[in-house]
XYZ file of C-alpha atoms in Angstrom:
349
model
C 7.145 13.145 -55.033
C 10.336 15.108 -54.316
C 10.051 16.883 -57.669
C 6.519 17.986 -56.784
C 7.802 19.480 -53.542
C 10.386 21.653 -55.304
C 8.972 25.133 -54.714
C 9.422 28.415 -56.525
C 10.287 31.753 -54.934
C 6.657 32.856 -55.229
C 5.390 29.676 -53.547
C 7.969 30.014 -50.786
C 6.844 33.585 -50.085
C 3.205 32.458 -49.837
C 3.967 29.477 -47.589
C 6.128 31.419 -45.115
C 6.149 34.694 -43.226
C 8.818 37.034 -41.849
C 9.456 36.922 -38.105
C 9.931 40.642 -37.515
C 8.827 40.151 -33.898
C 12.101 38.356 -33.129
C 14.058 41.489 -34.065
C 12.713 43.164 -30.916
C 14.525 40.629 -28.734
C 18.048 41.045 -30.109
C 20.387 43.867 -31.170
C 18.333 46.654 -32.750
C 19.868 47.060 -36.214
C 17.885 50.231 -36.939
C 19.274 51.957 -33.855
C 22.685 50.532 -34.687
C 22.660 52.097 -38.151
C 21.776 55.490 -36.639
C 24.342 55.375 -33.841
C 27.177 53.868 -35.890
C 27.042 55.255 -39.446
C 29.538 53.987 -42.010
C 31.092 56.169 -44.710
C 31.079 53.370 -47.308
C 29.704 54.741 -50.562
C 28.994 58.180 -49.060
C 32.354 59.886 -49.572
C 32.900 61.139 -53.099
C 36.145 62.036 -54.822
C 36.194 65.820 -54.806
C 39.289 67.880 -55.641
C 40.694 67.649 -52.138
C 40.106 63.899 -51.824
C 41.554 63.317 -55.308
C 44.754 64.960 -54.138
C 44.779 62.926 -50.947
C 44.315 59.730 -52.933
C 47.774 60.207 -54.433
C 49.416 59.957 -51.017
C 51.496 56.755 -50.867
C 51.038 53.791 -48.555
C 54.748 53.201 -48.107
C 56.010 49.735 -48.976
C 52.444 48.580 -49.694
C 52.383 50.652 -52.890
C 55.021 48.383 -54.430
C 52.790 45.305 -54.101
C 50.265 44.171 -56.729
C 46.570 44.391 -55.828
C 46.178 40.600 -55.638
C 48.924 40.361 -53.027
C 47.437 43.251 -51.063
C 44.115 41.423 -50.976
C 45.885 38.315 -49.667
C 47.350 40.416 -46.855
C 43.910 41.814 -46.007
C 42.671 38.262 -45.379
C 44.599 38.115 -42.109
C 43.887 41.644 -40.837
C 41.224 42.037 -38.161
C 38.189 44.181 -38.913
C 39.274 46.813 -36.366
C 42.693 47.251 -38.015
C 41.103 47.121 -41.457
C 38.790 49.978 -40.488
C 41.718 52.006 -39.169
C 43.772 51.343 -42.302
C 40.840 52.347 -44.472
C 40.791 55.762 -42.764
C 44.421 56.553 -43.678
C 43.641 58.003 -47.120
C 41.622 57.491 -50.285
C 44.208 55.101 -51.705
C 43.853 52.753 -48.712
C 40.069 53.070 -48.835
C 39.978 52.185 -52.530
C 42.123 49.077 -52.014
C 40.032 47.822 -49.093
C 36.716 48.604 -50.760
C 37.779 46.502 -53.765
C 38.517 43.465 -51.546
C 35.685 41.000 -52.318
C 34.861 39.773 -48.770
C 34.778 43.308 -47.346
C 32.895 44.656 -50.372
C 30.271 41.889 -50.072
C 29.786 42.414 -46.341
C 29.273 46.153 -46.842
C 26.753 45.494 -49.616
C 24.674 42.828 -47.838
C 25.422 42.812 -44.102
C 26.917 46.166 -43.120
C 25.218 45.981 -39.716
C 27.592 43.170 -38.773
C 30.481 45.631 -39.144
C 28.651 48.146 -36.981
C 27.834 45.548 -34.338
C 31.379 44.162 -34.107
C 32.816 47.673 -33.863
C 30.201 48.728 -31.303
C 30.665 45.662 -29.084
C 34.469 45.974 -29.340
C 34.886 42.559 -30.954
C 36.074 43.830 -34.349
C 39.720 43.082 -33.562
C 38.900 39.383 -33.061
C 37.635 38.606 -36.562
C 38.742 39.216 -40.140
C 36.485 40.225 -42.992
C 37.216 36.813 -44.529
C 35.755 35.072 -41.456
C 32.636 37.238 -41.556
C 32.291 36.626 -45.294
C 32.535 32.848 -44.814
C 29.761 33.013 -42.227
C 27.678 35.207 -44.540
C 27.956 32.576 -47.288
C 26.732 29.794 -45.003
C 23.148 29.213 -43.852
C 23.342 26.561 -41.113
C 23.465 26.874 -37.326
C 26.910 25.757 -36.191
C 25.388 23.830 -33.266
C 22.405 21.901 -34.648
C 22.743 22.242 -38.432
C 19.315 23.858 -38.846
C 18.812 27.122 -40.741
C 20.521 29.872 -38.750
C 19.468 33.430 -39.649
C 21.270 34.996 -36.673
C 24.883 35.885 -35.880
C 26.458 35.102 -32.502
C 29.005 37.885 -32.201
C 31.316 36.293 -29.619
C 32.378 33.581 -32.058
C 31.148 35.103 -35.350
C 29.040 31.982 -35.849
C 25.647 31.469 -37.437
C 22.911 30.255 -35.041
C 19.183 29.451 -35.043
C 16.606 30.850 -32.623
C 15.859 27.572 -30.751
C 19.582 27.251 -29.935
C 19.719 30.885 -28.814
C 17.056 30.081 -26.232
C 18.385 26.860 -24.718
C 21.879 25.894 -25.959
C 24.412 26.083 -23.088
C 27.100 27.117 -25.582
C 25.172 30.348 -26.288
C 24.897 31.509 -22.685
C 27.790 33.932 -22.106
C 28.760 35.034 -18.608
C 29.956 38.349 -17.238
C 33.666 39.007 -16.836
C 33.293 39.077 -13.045
C 31.507 35.722 -13.052
C 34.258 34.236 -15.237
C 36.894 35.585 -12.868
C 35.243 33.899 -9.874
C 34.150 30.674 -11.566
C 37.563 29.891 -13.085
C 39.934 31.739 -10.717
C 41.250 34.031 -13.442
C 43.738 36.809 -12.851
C 43.495 40.236 -14.473
C 45.863 39.412 -17.336
C 43.991 36.217 -18.263
C 40.672 38.019 -18.091
C 41.835 40.777 -20.416
C 43.050 38.249 -22.978
C 39.540 36.807 -23.446
C 37.350 37.868 -26.381
C 34.982 40.206 -24.555
C 31.693 41.595 -25.795
C 30.667 44.991 -24.483
C 26.894 44.984 -24.788
C 24.868 47.665 -26.529
C 22.019 49.391 -24.625
C 18.606 48.244 -25.776
C 15.682 45.896 -25.167
C 16.435 42.169 -25.102
C 14.971 38.692 -24.455
C 11.495 37.333 -25.066
C 10.245 39.456 -22.174
C 11.580 42.651 -23.816
C 13.720 43.598 -20.823
C 15.518 46.942 -20.951
C 19.294 46.685 -20.646
C 20.500 50.303 -20.439
C 23.956 49.585 -19.025
C 26.841 48.175 -21.030
C 28.178 44.970 -19.489
C 31.101 42.758 -20.456
C 30.390 39.173 -21.505
C 32.674 36.255 -22.333
C 32.111 32.683 -23.471
C 32.097 30.053 -20.722
C 34.202 27.530 -22.636
C 36.852 30.118 -23.516
C 37.014 31.379 -19.928
C 37.306 27.826 -18.597
C 40.114 27.033 -21.033
C 41.934 30.176 -19.867
C 41.547 29.053 -16.249
C 42.964 25.618 -16.993
C 45.894 27.165 -18.870
C 46.555 29.577 -16.002
C 46.560 26.952 -13.240
C 47.989 24.026 -15.194
C 45.058 21.590 -14.904
C 41.331 21.419 -14.302
C 41.880 20.036 -10.807
C 44.269 22.829 -9.860
C 41.773 25.386 -11.139
C 38.930 23.823 -9.139
C 41.083 23.749 -6.016
C 41.837 27.457 -6.399
C 38.142 28.247 -6.933
C 37.262 26.299 -3.783
C 39.979 28.088 -1.814
C 38.712 31.506 -2.885
C 35.130 30.586 -1.992
C 36.265 29.508 1.463
C 38.043 32.828 1.928
C 34.916 34.728 0.871
C 32.764 32.656 3.220
C 35.102 33.285 6.173
C 35.189 37.027 5.475
C 31.389 37.109 5.180
C 30.997 35.274 8.493
C 33.256 37.827 10.197
C 31.376 40.804 8.716
C 28.035 39.297 9.649
C 29.109 38.882 13.264
C 30.269 42.505 13.395
C 27.089 43.742 11.706
C 25.014 42.119 14.451
C 26.418 44.625 16.963
C 27.167 47.537 14.642
C 24.264 48.600 12.333
C 26.583 50.870 10.326
C 28.394 47.841 8.878
C 26.849 46.647 5.635
C 26.905 42.903 5.111
C 26.159 41.782 1.575
C 25.940 38.111 0.669
C 29.007 37.154 -1.397
C 28.495 35.953 -4.936
C 29.764 32.471 -4.062
C 26.539 31.947 -2.071
C 24.310 33.031 -4.951
C 23.030 30.305 -7.243
C 22.586 31.418 -10.844
C 19.733 30.133 -12.957
C 19.410 30.177 -16.721
C 16.002 31.646 -17.512
C 16.516 30.790 -21.179
C 14.171 32.989 -23.244
C 13.958 35.482 -20.353
C 17.738 35.656 -19.895
C 19.026 38.878 -21.460
C 22.584 37.506 -21.577
C 21.474 35.079 -24.284
C 20.380 37.937 -26.574
C 22.960 40.691 -25.970
C 25.360 39.248 -28.547
C 22.792 38.200 -31.174
C 21.834 40.030 -34.359
C 19.845 39.206 -37.498
C 22.201 38.053 -40.253
C 21.311 37.161 -43.851
C 22.742 34.271 -45.842
C 24.224 34.741 -49.293
C 24.140 31.980 -51.880
C 27.455 32.243 -53.742
C 26.079 30.450 -56.812
C 22.807 32.328 -57.307
C 23.788 35.519 -55.403
C 20.388 35.255 -53.662
C 20.219 36.917 -50.231
C 17.839 35.421 -47.670
C 16.958 36.540 -44.135
C 15.022 33.451 -43.051
C 11.259 32.946 -42.901
C 8.976 30.849 -40.694
C 6.479 28.256 -41.865
C 2.803 29.260 -41.951
C 1.819 25.617 -41.511
C 3.658 25.347 -38.184
C 1.716 28.219 -36.605
C -1.054 25.878 -35.500
C 1.129 23.022 -34.221
C 0.673 21.746 -30.676
C 2.524 19.547 -28.228
C 6.029 19.648 -26.794
C 7.647 20.390 -30.158
C 5.419 23.427 -30.823
C 7.863 26.008 -29.412
C 10.750 24.728 -31.502
C 8.700 24.350 -34.690
C 7.205 27.818 -34.242
C 10.609 29.510 -33.851
C 12.344 27.632 -36.675
C 13.206 29.626 -39.790
C 14.073 28.558 -43.313
C 15.625 29.606 -46.572
C 14.047 28.528 -49.838
C 16.472 25.602 -50.078
C 16.009 24.326 -46.529
C 12.211 24.707 -46.729
C 12.138 21.989 -49.390
C 13.162 19.442 -46.752
C 10.841 20.862 -44.092
C 7.707 20.714 -46.258
C 8.102 16.946 -46.568
C 7.282 16.680 -42.843
C 4.753 19.526 -42.651
C 1.302 18.342 -43.732
C -0.394 21.784 -43.468
C 2.214 23.311 -45.788
C 1.879 20.468 -48.283
C -1.889 21.004 -48.412
C -1.362 24.742 -48.857
C 1.095 24.083 -51.703
C -1.477 21.912 -53.479
C -4.106 24.672 -53.131
C -1.686 27.300 -54.454
C -0.836 25.196 -57.506
C -4.466 24.353 -58.155
C -5.399 28.014 -58.115
C -2.680 28.794 -60.642
C -3.515 25.968 -63.027
């Protein structure tokens, strides 16, 4: 039975379809390529550049290439990009480094996105390469054809919509919620969003905002104040101060119309609108998976058989995506796809 369900590339293509509609809800890679061009492969070695290539790299020139590549493993993408711009010699060394070379060849938009969102200093090319060579969502273990930039982790679309771990908060919200000071706030990995259209409601987000992960911000608050209880006490104290100041302003505004009295943020309850929450999509981009053994690159496809499903699980089944390997397990539980596979094989016999 399992042998009969082993599918070929042609059968996989006929049983699935590409979810190009989901690309409208996340970072626009087409616009990204236009606004953040890379010089990889575009700069030739003319007479001037050939002369520049002979310029030394100081002490690095005395090291063998293998050792230089080992050093590059621990250099952040931002520093790697800056080093690559020094001269042709540096560019040649970096371009020959397998993880960087593979990323440029198969997922260059991830470099653009990390540079554009100002997260490039947080991750090395080795980390990005490791994520590229995986195919599973780090939260649920399902196929994950998307990249969550704040942690450089692979994620699936159902988790993007409803996982609490994938709901970043603004820097100001983090500052209030965890009583952070300026220094602690600046130390957090911070994503600066790219203007575009996001969420399942296609909401325009023209302004660039700063987002951080909740768990990281909370950990910084605990470290700053010494304990969770001390942090919560400080948060409560600040809210009480805001409430007292608001009460005073409101009393003055009752007799003086020129005084503006805006409700403080501590009185505002925030709701997660899941698929309609732009914050969930500002740090997400489409990301392929590379099979190291077969060198096959896959972007994820959805099951044709799940299009007509109904019930509570419909939304999750409809937004799930698969590679050819992971679809083999899915088809065991998908009766419409199994019937379609039989028809395809009968027509070819």
